Short mmCIF file of C-alpha atoms in Angstrom, two decimals:
data_model
loop_
_atom_site.label_atom_id
_atom_site.label_comp_id
_atom_site.label_asym_id
_atom_site.label_seq_id
_atom_site.Cartn_x
_atom_site.Cartn_y
_atom_site.Cartn_z
CA MET A 10 -20.21 127.73 -68.53
CA LEU A 11 -22.74 125.07 -69.56
CA PRO A 12 -26.13 126.02 -70.93
CA ARG A 13 -28.93 125.69 -68.37
CA LYS A 14 -30.51 122.65 -70.12
CA ALA A 15 -27.19 120.75 -70.26
CA ALA A 16 -26.47 121.51 -66.58
CA ARG A 17 -29.93 120.25 -65.63
CA THR A 18 -29.37 117.01 -67.63
CA ILE A 19 -25.99 116.40 -65.97
CA TRP A 20 -27.51 117.05 -62.53
CA LEU A 21 -30.35 114.61 -63.27
CA LEU A 22 -27.90 111.90 -64.40
CA PHE A 23 -25.74 112.45 -61.32
CA SER A 24 -28.81 112.22 -59.05
CA CYS A 25 -29.94 108.96 -60.70
CA LEU A 26 -26.48 107.40 -60.34
CA LEU A 27 -26.29 108.43 -56.70
CA ALA A 28 -29.75 107.00 -55.94
CA ALA A 29 -28.90 103.74 -57.73
CA SER A 30 -25.64 103.34 -55.83
CA LEU A 31 -27.34 103.93 -52.48
CA CYS A 32 -30.00 101.32 -53.25
CA ALA A 33 -27.31 98.78 -54.11
CA PHE A 34 -26.08 98.82 -50.50
CA THR A 35 -29.39 98.32 -48.75
CA PRO A 36 -30.02 94.93 -47.08
CA ALA A 37 -32.89 94.19 -49.47
CA HIS A 38 -30.36 94.22 -52.31
CA ALA A 39 -27.56 92.32 -50.51
CA ALA A 40 -25.14 90.76 -52.95
CA ARG A 41 -24.98 87.02 -53.24
CA GLY A 42 -21.71 85.49 -52.23
CA PHE A 43 -20.35 82.06 -51.45
CA ASP A 44 -17.49 80.83 -49.30
CA ILE A 45 -16.99 77.15 -50.10
CA TYR A 46 -14.34 74.80 -48.72
CA LEU A 47 -13.55 71.17 -47.91
CA THR A 48 -12.65 69.69 -44.52
CA ASN A 49 -12.65 66.46 -42.53
CA VAL A 50 -12.63 68.16 -39.13
CA GLU A 51 -15.91 68.20 -37.23
CA LYS A 52 -17.03 68.96 -33.72
CA ASP A 53 -20.41 68.05 -32.28
CA GLY A 54 -21.60 66.96 -35.72
CA ARG A 55 -20.65 70.26 -37.41
CA PRO A 56 -17.75 70.64 -39.84
CA GLN A 57 -15.15 73.15 -38.68
CA ASP A 58 -13.33 75.89 -40.60
CA GLU A 59 -10.12 73.94 -41.14
CA ARG A 60 -9.72 73.97 -44.91
CA MET A 61 -7.93 71.17 -46.70
CA THR A 62 -7.64 69.45 -50.06
CA ARG A 63 -6.04 66.08 -49.17
CA PHE A 64 -7.96 63.28 -47.52
CA ASP A 65 -7.50 59.69 -46.44
CA CYS A 66 -9.74 56.91 -47.76
CA SER A 67 -11.32 56.55 -44.32
CA ASP A 68 -12.16 60.27 -43.91
CA ARG A 69 -15.62 61.75 -44.01
CA ILE A 70 -15.11 64.58 -46.50
CA TYR A 71 -17.29 67.64 -45.94
CA VAL A 72 -17.99 70.36 -48.48
CA VAL A 73 -19.09 73.44 -46.53
CA VAL A 74 -21.06 76.27 -48.13
CA ILE A 75 -21.55 79.64 -46.50
CA ALA A 76 -24.05 81.41 -48.72
CA ALA A 77 -24.90 85.09 -48.24
CA GLY A 78 -27.76 87.00 -49.78
CA LEU A 79 -29.89 84.08 -50.96
CA GLY A 80 -33.00 85.52 -49.38
CA THR A 81 -35.73 83.71 -47.52
CA GLY A 82 -37.59 80.86 -49.13
CA GLU A 83 -36.82 77.35 -50.25
CA HIS A 84 -33.42 76.60 -51.78
CA GLU A 85 -31.52 73.42 -52.64
CA LEU A 86 -27.87 72.47 -52.24
CA THR A 87 -26.74 69.81 -54.71
CA VAL A 88 -23.28 68.26 -54.68
CA ARG A 89 -22.06 65.95 -57.42
CA TRP A 90 -19.07 63.92 -56.18
CA LEU A 91 -16.91 63.05 -59.20
CA ASP A 92 -14.25 60.34 -58.86
CA PRO A 93 -10.76 60.35 -60.47
CA LEU A 94 -12.28 59.07 -63.75
CA GLY A 95 -14.75 61.99 -63.78
CA GLU A 96 -17.69 59.71 -63.04
CA GLN A 97 -20.37 60.68 -60.55
CA ARG A 98 -19.98 58.46 -57.47
CA GLU A 99 -22.49 60.19 -55.24
CA LEU A 100 -25.17 62.84 -55.51
CA THR A 101 -26.28 64.84 -52.48
CA ARG A 102 -29.45 66.95 -52.54
CA PHE A 103 -30.31 69.02 -49.51
CA PRO A 104 -33.31 71.39 -49.40
CA PHE A 105 -32.92 74.27 -46.95
CA GLN A 106 -34.70 77.41 -45.84
CA GLY A 107 -32.89 80.56 -46.95
CA SER A 108 -31.92 83.51 -44.80
CA ASP A 109 -31.38 87.18 -45.58
CA ILE A 110 -28.07 87.10 -43.72
CA ALA A 111 -26.16 83.84 -44.37
CA ASN A 112 -26.74 80.12 -44.55
CA HIS A 113 -24.17 77.62 -43.28
CA ILE A 114 -24.86 74.28 -44.99
CA TRP A 115 -22.82 71.21 -45.83
CA ALA A 116 -22.78 67.78 -47.44
CA TRP A 117 -20.36 64.90 -47.02
CA LEU A 118 -18.83 61.95 -48.77
CA GLN A 119 -17.88 58.75 -46.95
CA LEU A 120 -15.96 56.25 -49.06
CA ASN A 121 -16.61 52.57 -48.42
CA GLY A 122 -14.65 49.70 -49.87
CA PRO A 123 -16.18 46.47 -51.10
CA THR A 124 -17.71 43.99 -48.65
CA GLY A 125 -14.99 41.85 -47.14
CA ALA A 126 -12.28 44.50 -47.60
CA ILE A 127 -12.26 45.29 -43.87
CA ILE A 128 -10.09 42.30 -43.05
CA GLY A 129 -7.57 43.24 -45.75
CA GLN A 130 -7.58 46.86 -44.58
CA MET A 131 -6.30 45.77 -41.17
CA PHE A 132 -2.98 44.99 -42.89
CA ASP A 133 -3.16 47.49 -45.79
CA PRO A 134 -5.39 50.60 -45.39
CA SER A 135 -5.70 50.99 -49.18
CA PHE A 136 -6.89 47.39 -49.72
CA GLY A 137 -10.06 47.48 -51.82
CA MET A 138 -9.92 51.29 -52.08
CA GLU A 139 -7.66 51.60 -55.14
CA GLU A 140 -10.43 52.99 -57.34
CA PHE A 141 -10.92 55.92 -54.93
CA ILE A 142 -7.29 57.07 -54.92
CA GLY A 143 -6.65 60.17 -56.98
CA ASP A 144 -8.02 63.60 -57.86
CA TRP A 145 -11.72 64.20 -57.14
CA THR A 146 -14.13 67.07 -57.74
CA ALA A 147 -17.10 68.19 -55.68
CA GLU A 148 -19.39 70.15 -58.01
CA VAL A 149 -21.47 72.45 -55.81
CA GLN A 150 -24.81 73.79 -57.04
CA ILE A 151 -27.32 76.12 -55.43
CA ASN A 152 -30.80 75.98 -56.95
CA GLY A 153 -29.46 74.08 -59.96
CA LYS A 154 -26.68 76.57 -60.77
CA VAL A 155 -23.02 75.55 -60.39
CA VAL A 156 -21.37 77.93 -57.91
CA SER A 157 -18.09 76.08 -57.35
CA GLU A 158 -15.98 73.08 -58.27
CA GLN A 159 -13.84 71.99 -55.34
CA LYS A 160 -10.83 69.87 -56.32
CA PHE A 161 -9.36 67.45 -53.78
CA GLN A 162 -7.18 64.35 -53.49
CA VAL A 163 -7.91 61.04 -51.85
CA LEU A 164 -4.78 59.20 -50.71
CA CYS A 165 -4.53 55.97 -48.76
#
């Protein structure tokens, strides 16, 4: 049998752990989480949940972020679009109002060949788009912190 003082200390520790674990599951302390994917499928101007990693040069490539637990207030989605050479081709910044439940936000990349390439693309879809073909990365940041790097391929 434990001495009375030791039993009281163990009970106090147990009570503190129990209280801390209960607080961790309250909505005010909701855990942050991200579901991030790429797609080219959209309906009524909204990207759909059809995940993919291979795209055509003519596709509009969406990176979709479902962010839970950000809390209310101002936030910013930033996406750095890195080409096959690792160089930043585009930078998307999108400020949004946070929610306690979940935010569904997205950015997109539309590749455009050089002026005058349209005529050549009628006969060869990859004409003027050679520099875009290969492995890309969409670096996704929320409030300046990298939360994901989505790898994808552009093929023509």
